Amino acid sequence: MSIAAQEHLIRPARNVYGSLRLPGDKSISHRYAMLAAFAEGESHFTNFSTGADCASTLACMQALGAKVNRTADATEITGVAGRVTPADQPLDCGNSGSTMRMISGLLAAQPGRFTLIGDESLSRRPMERIRKPLQAMGARLTLTDGHAPLTIEGAPLTAIDFTPPVASAQVKTCLLLAGLQCEGTTTVREAVRTRDHSELALRAFGANLTRSIGSVSIAGPQSLHAIDAAVPGDISSAAFFMCAAALFPESNLVFDHLGLNPTRAGLLDVLTALGAHIAVLNLEERNAELVGTVRVSAPPEGLRSTAITGALAAQLIDELPVLAAIGPYTSGGIRIRDARELRVKESDRIALAVKNLRAMGAEVEEFDDGLDVPGGQSLHGATIDSGGDHRIAMAFAVAALRAQGDTLIRGAESAAISFPEFFDLLDLIADR
Ligand code: S3P
């Protein structure tokens, strides 16, 4: 999907409040779409992600033979019952690393030759991390200088026991989807527990897998069966508004039907450490995913300081840009380390966070694997270079709410990758 370049002007706010129900989680929507498209039968989803990334996954699965019907209220997917149709065109994954890495695992065990392409940003992202293990299982993957375009020649696979060198839920999922289809038990080990939506979703679609501390195993081959599900609201989208609320002493924001999977909810701990008031209500489980209501308000005395390192940095990787962006407004600053992966996301998010913080007048120190943002600083409005990266555009729109003067976000259209409603909802909750 190509979206015209846009700029968005953000005026400072006096407060942030309101009550929101957010579109479905991007990570869960990708998985539900892939598994439903691969399963037997017709699955029905409500609150499916509205982001362009998940539309890329749906389009790829359609090109592989699944039937997709999207209405305003529901997304219906009829699956291929375990056997995809070889696509005659390259599969376009758009901006979505999740689509490319996870679908590769599905296709590695399918007969045929598949080509996967992506936009300029995705074509720079490392794909060796999936080529190695899939090749060890018996598929043949050809990359272009370590990146997309990539071609997969599917083959009957052999199970493996693999520890990805970098913590990655996408790589774990890729291997579980390959393992689902091959004889024997595939085990993925991880030192840091990455988001576990694939494990929960595979079980919801009827697969058996075994989990223990530090590993997950799947014994193949197994088949999947259609489900009906409501996708929980996206906590990584909520993160922008939660951080906005944390900046204003009179704020009060409520999110209902929000995904609160413990492998995704680390931000609530970080905001609590910073002094924000967080209340979680009405917790329930839907298809093994925790869902609930969250209320966020700011401490009258302002935010304190915190450090995000080690496993927490890996688990909070998508939330780090917005945490860096609010760092100047804390009293003691925000320190981020062990987050080298930020450099190979949709953009080099460390470099762009540093550049844009400096453009707004902040002092910041850059490290190879993170950044130090001292607290007690005031920022001024500036022109922000989002680098076409949705999370950078949204993070600096949040920083702009407390700046002196207006801020222009360049490449604001990129928000639609995960959260097309972002700027409208920001206007709704920001009191000016
Ligand atoms: C995702 C995993 C993370 C994350 C991405 C979504 C997923 O990527 O940054 O936005 O849905 O599995 P990695 O697996 O590369 O860490």
Short mmCIF file of C-alpha atoms and ligand atoms in Angstrom, two decimals:
data_model
loop_
_atom_site.label_atom_id
_atom_site.label_comp_id
_atom_site.label_asym_id
_atom_site.label_seq_id
_atom_site.Cartn_x
_atom_site.Cartn_y
_atom_site.Cartn_z
CA MET A 1 0.00 0.00 0.00
CA SER A 2 1.49 3.39 -0.86
CA ILE A 3 0.35 6.39 1.11
CA ALA A 4 1.08 10.01 0.06
CA ALA A 5 3.69 11.86 2.17
CA GLN A 6 2.13 14.12 4.78
CA GLU A 7 3.19 16.61 7.41
CA HIS A 8 1.28 17.00 10.63
CA LEU A 9 1.41 20.05 12.90
CA ILE A 10 1.24 19.35 16.63
CA ARG A 11 0.33 22.16 18.98
CA PRO A 12 1.23 21.95 22.66
CA ALA A 13 -1.48 20.67 25.01
CA ARG A 14 -2.54 21.68 28.51
CA ASN A 15 -3.77 18.26 29.50
CA VAL A 16 -4.64 14.80 28.20
CA TYR A 17 -7.80 12.94 29.15
CA GLY A 18 -10.50 10.68 27.80
CA SER A 19 -11.56 7.13 27.31
CA LEU A 20 -10.48 5.03 24.34
CA ARG A 21 -11.00 1.61 22.83
CA LEU A 22 -8.14 0.98 20.43
CA PRO A 23 -7.96 -1.06 17.22
CA GLY A 24 -6.68 -4.61 17.47
CA ASP A 25 -3.14 -5.51 18.38
CA LYS A 26 -0.82 -5.66 15.37
CA SER A 27 1.21 -8.65 16.55
CA ILE A 28 -1.89 -10.71 17.36
CA SER A 29 -3.66 -9.70 14.12
CA HIS A 30 -0.67 -10.86 12.02
CA ARG A 31 -0.71 -14.24 13.75
CA TYR A 32 -4.47 -14.71 13.59
CA ALA A 33 -4.40 -13.81 9.89
CA MET A 34 -1.61 -16.27 9.07
CA LEU A 35 -2.98 -19.12 11.14
CA ALA A 36 -6.57 -18.63 9.95
CA ALA A 37 -5.37 -18.52 6.35
CA PHE A 38 -3.44 -21.75 6.87
CA ALA A 39 -6.15 -23.53 8.89
CA GLU A 40 -9.13 -25.49 7.73
CA GLY A 41 -12.46 -23.62 7.88
CA GLU A 42 -13.66 -20.06 8.17
CA SER A 43 -12.40 -17.83 11.00
CA HIS A 44 -14.12 -14.62 12.10
CA PHE A 45 -12.33 -11.75 13.80
CA THR A 46 -13.58 -8.52 15.26
CA ASN A 47 -11.34 -5.55 16.08
CA PHE A 48 -8.69 -6.75 13.63
CA SER A 49 -5.75 -4.31 13.29
CA THR A 50 -6.46 -1.37 11.00
CA GLY A 51 -2.74 -0.92 10.26
CA ALA A 52 -1.20 -1.24 6.80
CA ASP A 53 1.21 -3.92 8.08
CA CYS A 54 -1.60 -6.36 8.82
CA ALA A 55 -3.22 -5.51 5.49
CA SER A 56 0.09 -6.66 3.92
CA THR A 57 -0.20 -9.99 5.72
CA LEU A 58 -3.82 -10.42 4.59
CA ALA A 59 -2.88 -9.62 0.98
CA CYS A 60 -0.01 -12.13 1.01
CA MET A 61 -2.23 -14.86 2.47
CA GLN A 62 -4.87 -14.08 -0.16
CA ALA A 63 -2.25 -14.41 -2.88
CA LEU A 64 -1.44 -17.82 -1.37
CA GLY A 65 -5.01 -19.05 -1.76
CA ALA A 66 -6.87 -17.95 1.39
CA LYS A 67 -10.17 -16.09 1.04
CA VAL A 68 -10.44 -12.81 2.93
CA ASN A 69 -13.57 -10.77 3.44
CA ARG A 70 -13.27 -7.51 5.36
CA THR A 71 -16.27 -5.47 6.39
CA ALA A 72 -16.48 -2.52 8.78
CA ASP A 73 -17.24 -4.92 11.65
CA ALA A 74 -15.40 -8.13 10.91
CA THR A 75 -12.58 -9.85 9.09
CA GLU A 76 -13.44 -13.33 7.78
CA ILE A 77 -10.72 -15.65 6.55
CA THR A 78 -11.22 -19.03 4.90
CA GLY A 79 -8.08 -21.10 5.15
CA VAL A 80 -6.20 -23.33 2.70
CA ALA A 81 -6.23 -26.34 5.05
CA GLY A 82 -2.46 -26.68 5.17
CA ARG A 83 -1.57 -26.34 1.49
CA VAL A 84 -0.97 -22.93 -0.08
CA THR A 85 -1.25 -22.16 -3.78
CA PRO A 86 2.10 -21.08 -5.25
CA ALA A 87 1.74 -17.37 -6.02
CA ASP A 88 2.58 -16.30 -9.56
CA GLN A 89 3.62 -12.81 -8.40
CA PRO A 90 6.12 -11.85 -5.67
CA LEU A 91 4.49 -11.58 -2.26
CA ASP A 92 4.62 -7.91 -1.21
CA CYS A 93 5.22 -7.57 2.53
CA GLY A 94 5.21 -3.76 2.36
CA ASN A 95 6.88 -2.27 5.44
CA SER A 96 6.26 -5.31 7.59
CA GLY A 97 9.14 -7.34 8.99
CA SER A 98 6.66 -9.53 10.86
CA THR A 99 4.94 -10.48 7.61
CA MET A 100 8.15 -11.35 5.81
CA ARG A 101 9.84 -13.27 8.62
CA MET A 102 6.82 -15.18 9.84
CA ILE A 103 5.35 -16.13 6.43
CA SER A 104 8.80 -17.45 5.46
CA GLY A 105 8.40 -20.14 8.12
CA LEU A 106 5.04 -21.18 6.70
CA LEU A 107 6.34 -21.32 3.14
CA ALA A 108 9.59 -23.14 3.92
CA ALA A 109 7.66 -26.43 4.19
CA GLN A 110 5.38 -25.85 1.19
CA PRO A 111 6.15 -27.19 -2.28
CA GLY A 112 6.99 -24.43 -4.72
CA ARG A 113 9.10 -21.35 -5.13
CA PHE A 114 8.08 -18.11 -3.48
CA THR A 115 9.54 -14.62 -3.78
CA LEU A 116 9.03 -12.09 -0.97
CA ILE A 117 9.60 -8.39 -1.48
CA GLY A 118 9.17 -5.30 0.66
CA ASP A 119 9.46 -1.53 0.58
CA GLU A 120 12.77 0.33 0.82
CA SER A 121 12.90 0.11 4.62
CA LEU A 122 12.05 -3.60 4.75
CA SER A 123 14.59 -4.29 2.00
CA ARG A 124 17.33 -3.02 4.35
CA ARG A 125 16.37 -5.21 7.31
CA PRO A 126 18.37 -8.32 8.26
CA MET A 127 16.93 -11.62 6.98
CA GLU A 128 19.93 -13.85 7.62
CA ARG A 129 18.38 -14.55 11.03
CA ILE A 130 15.64 -16.62 9.36
CA ARG A 131 17.69 -17.97 6.46
CA LYS A 132 20.13 -19.87 8.68
CA PRO A 133 17.67 -21.96 10.72
CA LEU A 134 15.24 -22.55 7.83
CA GLN A 135 18.12 -23.68 5.68
CA ALA A 136 19.24 -26.00 8.50
CA MET A 137 15.73 -27.50 8.42
CA GLY A 138 16.08 -28.22 4.69
CA ALA A 139 14.48 -25.27 2.88
CA ARG A 140 16.48 -23.23 0.39
CA LEU A 141 16.48 -19.48 0.92
CA THR A 142 18.23 -16.96 -1.26
CA LEU A 143 18.72 -13.44 0.01
CA THR A 144 19.91 -10.30 -1.71
CA ASP A 145 23.00 -9.28 0.25
CA GLY A 146 21.43 -10.49 3.50
CA HIS A 147 18.13 -8.76 2.78
CA ALA A 148 14.91 -8.97 0.77
CA PRO A 149 14.04 -9.70 -1.99
CA LEU A 150 14.20 -13.27 -0.80
CA THR A 151 13.20 -16.48 -2.49
CA ILE A 152 12.17 -19.65 -0.75
CA GLU A 153 12.15 -23.08 -2.28
CA GLY A 154 10.03 -25.10 0.08
CA ALA A 155 10.90 -28.70 0.92
CA PRO A 156 10.00 -31.45 3.39
CA LEU A 157 11.73 -30.17 6.53
CA THR A 158 13.63 -31.77 9.40
CA ALA A 159 12.96 -30.59 12.95
CA ILE A 160 15.68 -28.57 14.70
CA ASP A 161 16.63 -27.38 18.15
CA PHE A 162 17.63 -23.74 17.75
CA THR A 163 18.60 -20.77 19.89
CA PRO A 164 18.24 -17.51 17.92
CA PRO A 165 21.34 -15.36 18.56
CA VAL A 166 19.15 -12.23 18.92
CA ALA A 167 15.94 -12.22 20.98
CA SER A 168 13.18 -12.13 18.36
CA ALA A 169 9.54 -13.18 18.49
CA GLN A 170 9.45 -13.01 14.72
CA VAL A 171 12.23 -15.57 14.35
CA LYS A 172 10.66 -17.78 17.03
CA THR A 173 7.33 -17.64 15.19
CA CYS A 174 8.97 -18.35 11.84
CA LEU A 175 10.45 -21.57 13.24
CA LEU A 176 7.27 -22.64 15.02
CA LEU A 177 5.34 -22.27 11.74
CA ALA A 178 7.93 -24.39 9.96
CA GLY A 179 7.98 -26.88 12.85
CA LEU A 180 4.20 -27.19 12.73
CA GLN A 181 4.57 -28.80 9.31
CA CYS A 182 7.55 -31.13 9.69
CA GLU A 183 8.09 -34.57 11.21
CA GLY A 184 9.65 -34.49 14.66
CA THR A 185 9.93 -31.93 17.41
CA THR A 186 11.21 -28.43 16.73
CA THR A 187 12.46 -26.55 19.78
CA VAL A 188 13.19 -22.82 19.97
CA ARG A 189 15.18 -21.65 22.98
CA GLU A 190 15.36 -18.08 24.19
CA ALA A 191 17.32 -16.39 26.95
CA VAL A 192 14.86 -13.50 26.99
CA ARG A 193 11.20 -14.41 26.87
CA THR A 194 9.86 -12.61 23.81
CA ARG A 195 6.17 -11.97 23.16
CA ASP A 196 4.30 -15.27 23.20
CA HIS A 197 1.29 -14.53 20.99
CA SER A 198 2.25 -17.27 18.54
CA GLU A 199 2.31 -19.92 21.23
CA LEU A 200 -1.10 -18.78 22.52
CA ALA A 201 -2.59 -18.44 19.03
CA LEU A 202 -1.29 -21.82 17.83
CA ARG A 203 -3.00 -23.44 20.80
CA ALA A 204 -6.20 -21.49 20.14
CA PHE A 205 -6.19 -22.88 16.57
CA GLY A 206 -5.89 -26.40 17.98
CA ALA A 207 -2.14 -27.11 17.88
CA ASN A 208 -0.26 -28.77 20.71
CA LEU A 209 2.95 -27.26 21.93
CA THR A 210 5.06 -27.68 25.01
CA ARG A 211 6.42 -24.72 26.89
CA SER A 212 9.01 -24.65 29.62
CA ILE A 213 11.17 -21.90 31.04
CA GLY A 214 13.35 -20.71 28.19
CA SER A 215 11.97 -22.91 25.42
CA VAL A 216 8.99 -23.88 23.32
CA SER A 217 8.61 -27.10 21.34
CA ILE A 218 6.20 -28.15 18.65
CA ALA A 219 5.83 -31.69 17.35
CA GLY A 220 4.72 -31.82 13.72
CA PRO A 221 2.93 -32.32 11.55
CA GLN A 222 -0.26 -30.84 12.97
CA SER A 223 -3.31 -29.24 11.41
CA LEU A 224 -5.14 -26.09 12.49
CA HIS A 225 -8.84 -25.34 12.80
CA ALA A 226 -10.68 -22.05 12.33
CA ILE A 227 -11.58 -19.88 15.33
CA ASP A 228 -13.69 -16.84 16.16
CA ALA A 229 -11.92 -14.14 18.16
CA ALA A 230 -12.02 -10.50 19.18
CA VAL A 231 -8.53 -9.00 18.85
CA PRO A 232 -7.48 -7.11 22.03
CA GLY A 233 -6.65 -3.41 21.71
CA ASP A 234 -3.01 -2.74 20.82
CA ILE A 235 -0.93 -1.90 23.92
CA SER A 236 1.96 -0.66 21.74
CA SER A 237 -0.43 1.91 20.22
CA ALA A 238 -1.80 2.76 23.67
CA ALA A 239 1.82 3.33 24.77
CA PHE A 240 1.95 6.69 22.96
CA PHE A 241 -1.12 7.98 24.76
CA MET A 242 -0.06 6.47 28.09
CA CYS A 243 3.23 8.35 27.85
CA ALA A 244 1.34 11.51 26.86
CA ALA A 245 -0.89 11.13 29.94
CA ALA A 246 2.18 10.64 32.13
CA LEU A 247 3.34 14.16 31.19
CA PHE A 248 0.36 16.15 32.54
CA PRO A 249 -0.39 16.30 36.28
CA GLU A 250 -4.17 16.53 35.79
CA SER A 251 -4.37 13.78 33.18
CA ASN A 252 -6.70 10.80 33.22
CA LEU A 253 -6.84 8.33 30.35
CA VAL A 254 -8.77 5.07 30.29
CA PHE A 255 -8.29 2.27 27.77
CA ASP A 256 -10.78 -0.48 27.68
CA HIS A 257 -10.48 -3.96 26.10
CA LEU A 258 -6.71 -3.47 25.98
CA GLY A 259 -4.32 -6.39 25.39
CA LEU A 260 -2.34 -7.00 28.59
CA ASN A 261 -0.33 -10.09 27.74
CA PRO A 262 2.48 -10.06 30.36
CA THR A 263 5.15 -10.34 27.64
CA ARG A 264 3.86 -7.04 26.23
CA ALA A 265 2.87 -5.07 29.32
CA GLY A 266 6.34 -4.04 30.56
CA LEU A 267 5.50 -0.40 29.88
CA LEU A 268 3.08 -0.42 32.81
CA ASP A 269 5.98 -1.31 35.12
CA VAL A 270 8.21 1.36 33.60
CA LEU A 271 5.54 4.04 33.94
CA THR A 272 4.95 2.94 37.53
CA ALA A 273 8.70 3.20 38.20
CA LEU A 274 8.56 6.73 36.77
CA GLY A 275 5.82 7.55 39.29
CA ALA A 276 2.73 7.42 37.06
CA HIS A 277 -0.45 6.02 38.57
CA ILE A 278 -1.68 2.91 36.80
CA ALA A 279 -4.84 0.98 37.64
CA VAL A 280 -5.76 -2.29 35.92
CA LEU A 281 -9.40 -3.41 36.11
CA ASN A 282 -11.72 -6.05 34.63
CA LEU A 283 -8.98 -8.51 33.67
CA GLU A 284 -10.17 -11.47 31.63
CA GLU A 285 -8.77 -14.06 29.27
CA ARG A 286 -9.82 -14.27 25.61
CA ASN A 287 -8.28 -17.08 23.55
CA ALA A 288 -5.58 -17.20 26.25
CA GLU A 289 -4.73 -13.50 25.79
CA LEU A 290 -5.21 -11.24 28.84
CA VAL A 291 -7.48 -8.29 28.21
CA GLY A 292 -8.49 -5.52 30.60
CA THR A 293 -9.12 -1.87 31.35
CA VAL A 294 -6.19 0.40 32.21
CA ARG A 295 -6.34 3.86 33.73
CA VAL A 296 -3.26 6.10 33.59
CA SER A 297 -2.72 9.39 35.36
CA ALA A 298 0.40 11.40 36.10
CA PRO A 299 1.97 12.12 39.48
CA PRO A 300 1.41 15.78 40.50
CA GLU A 301 5.11 16.05 41.38
CA GLY A 302 6.21 14.97 37.88
CA LEU A 303 7.97 11.89 36.54
CA ARG A 304 11.11 10.52 38.21
CA SER A 305 13.86 8.61 36.35
CA THR A 306 14.40 5.08 35.15
CA ALA A 307 16.79 2.77 33.33
CA ILE A 308 15.69 0.22 30.77
CA THR A 309 18.30 -2.45 30.18
CA GLY A 310 18.72 -6.20 29.69
CA ALA A 311 15.61 -8.34 29.12
CA LEU A 312 13.30 -5.37 29.68
CA ALA A 313 14.88 -3.54 26.75
CA ALA A 314 14.15 -6.50 24.46
CA GLN A 315 10.57 -6.85 25.68
CA LEU A 316 9.87 -3.12 25.41
CA ILE A 317 11.65 -2.66 22.11
CA ASP A 318 8.66 -1.04 20.34
CA GLU A 319 8.01 1.35 23.24
CA LEU A 320 11.58 2.65 23.54
CA PRO A 321 11.23 5.52 21.02
CA VAL A 322 8.36 7.12 22.94
CA LEU A 323 10.10 6.56 26.29
CA ALA A 324 13.20 8.28 24.90
CA ALA A 325 11.00 11.11 23.60
CA ILE A 326 9.49 11.85 27.04
CA GLY A 327 12.87 11.47 28.80
CA PRO A 328 13.63 15.22 28.91
CA TYR A 329 10.39 15.84 30.84
CA THR A 330 11.33 13.48 33.68
CA SER A 331 13.26 14.83 36.66
CA GLY A 332 16.12 12.33 36.51
CA GLY A 333 16.21 11.20 32.89
CA ILE A 334 15.83 7.91 31.04
CA ARG A 335 18.69 5.58 30.32
CA ILE A 336 18.29 2.92 27.62
CA ARG A 337 20.86 0.17 26.94
CA ASP A 338 21.01 -3.37 25.45
CA ALA A 339 18.74 -2.14 22.66
CA ARG A 340 21.02 -2.47 19.62
CA GLU A 341 18.09 -4.06 17.76
CA LEU A 342 16.56 -0.58 17.59
CA ARG A 343 19.09 0.19 14.88
CA VAL A 344 17.60 -2.43 12.52
CA LYS A 345 13.90 -1.70 12.92
CA GLU A 346 11.87 0.23 10.31
CA SER A 347 14.60 2.88 10.72
CA ASP A 348 17.68 3.28 12.90
CA ARG A 349 15.53 4.31 15.84
CA ILE A 350 18.46 5.25 18.09
CA ALA A 351 19.89 7.65 15.50
CA LEU A 352 16.50 9.20 14.73
CA ALA A 353 15.51 9.54 18.40
CA VAL A 354 18.81 11.33 19.07
CA LYS A 355 18.49 13.56 15.99
CA ASN A 356 14.91 14.59 16.77
CA LEU A 357 15.52 15.14 20.49
CA ARG A 358 18.40 17.44 19.53
CA ALA A 359 16.18 19.23 16.98
CA MET A 360 13.81 20.01 19.86
CA GLY A 361 16.71 21.43 21.88
CA ALA A 362 17.37 18.46 24.17
CA GLU A 363 20.70 17.25 25.38
CA VAL A 364 21.13 13.52 24.71
CA GLU A 365 24.03 11.07 24.55
CA GLU A 366 24.06 8.33 21.92
CA PHE A 367 25.47 4.84 22.52
CA ASP A 368 25.81 1.93 20.17
CA ASP A 369 23.05 0.08 22.04
CA GLY A 370 20.94 2.89 23.44
CA LEU A 371 20.86 6.46 24.65
CA ASP A 372 20.95 8.60 27.78
CA VAL A 373 18.32 11.31 27.94
CA PRO A 374 18.94 13.61 30.91
CA GLY A 375 15.86 14.88 32.75
CA GLY A 376 14.83 18.39 33.77
CA GLN A 377 14.92 19.78 30.23
CA SER A 378 12.39 21.86 28.37
CA LEU A 379 11.97 21.36 24.63
CA HIS A 380 10.95 23.68 21.84
CA GLY A 381 8.86 22.93 18.78
CA ALA A 382 10.83 21.76 15.75
CA THR A 383 10.58 19.97 12.43
CA ILE A 384 10.75 16.22 13.05
CA ASP A 385 12.26 13.78 10.59
CA SER A 386 10.30 10.55 11.11
CA GLY A 387 12.40 8.74 8.52
CA GLY A 388 9.12 7.18 7.36
CA ASP A 389 9.02 5.23 10.62
CA HIS A 390 5.60 5.08 12.28
CA ARG A 391 6.90 4.79 15.83
CA ILE A 392 9.27 7.76 15.46
CA ALA A 393 6.46 9.93 14.01
CA MET A 394 4.12 9.08 16.89
CA ALA A 395 6.79 9.30 19.62
CA PHE A 396 7.71 12.87 18.67
CA ALA A 397 4.06 13.90 18.35
CA VAL A 398 3.87 12.98 22.05
CA ALA A 399 7.04 14.94 22.93
CA ALA A 400 5.55 17.92 21.04
CA LEU A 401 2.57 18.11 23.43
CA ARG A 402 4.79 19.53 26.20
CA ALA A 403 7.12 21.61 23.99
CA GLN A 404 7.19 25.40 23.68
CA GLY A 405 5.70 26.18 20.27
CA ASP A 406 4.44 24.03 17.42
CA THR A 407 6.11 20.92 16.01
CA LEU A 408 5.90 19.70 12.43
CA ILE A 409 6.05 15.92 11.98
CA ARG A 410 7.43 15.03 8.55
CA GLY A 411 6.38 11.65 7.21
CA ALA A 412 3.31 11.64 9.47
CA GLU A 413 1.53 9.28 7.09
CA SER A 414 3.77 6.48 8.39
CA ALA A 415 1.56 6.26 11.53
CA ALA A 416 -0.85 4.30 9.31
CA ILE A 417 1.60 1.37 9.30
CA SER A 418 0.37 0.40 12.75
CA PHE A 419 -2.15 3.03 13.87
CA PRO A 420 -4.01 5.04 11.17
CA GLU A 421 -6.28 6.67 13.77
CA PHE A 422 -3.35 8.06 15.81
CA PHE A 423 -3.50 11.77 14.94
CA ASP A 424 -7.31 11.95 15.17
CA LEU A 425 -7.32 10.28 18.57
CA LEU A 426 -4.47 12.50 19.75
CA ASP A 427 -6.60 15.55 18.89
CA LEU A 428 -9.49 13.98 20.78
CA ILE A 429 -7.60 13.43 24.03
CA ALA A 430 -5.35 16.55 23.99
CA ASP A 431 -6.89 19.57 25.71
CA ARG A 432 -5.58 22.78 24.12
C1 S3P B 1 7.08 -8.41 16.69
C2 S3P B 1 8.29 -8.63 17.26
C3 S3P B 1 9.31 -7.58 17.45
C4 S3P B 1 8.68 -6.19 17.31
C5 S3P B 1 7.79 -6.06 16.14
C6 S3P B 1 6.66 -7.07 16.22
C7 S3P B 1 6.15 -9.53 16.56
O1 S3P B 1 10.29 -7.73 16.45
O2 S3P B 1 9.69 -5.20 17.27
O3 S3P B 1 7.23 -4.76 16.07
O4 S3P B 1 4.94 -9.31 16.29
O5 S3P B 1 6.59 -10.67 16.74
P1 S3P B 1 11.53 -8.77 16.62
O6 S3P B 1 10.99 -10.13 16.63
O7 S3P B 1 12.40 -8.50 15.42
O8 S3P B 1 12.17 -8.34 17.90
#
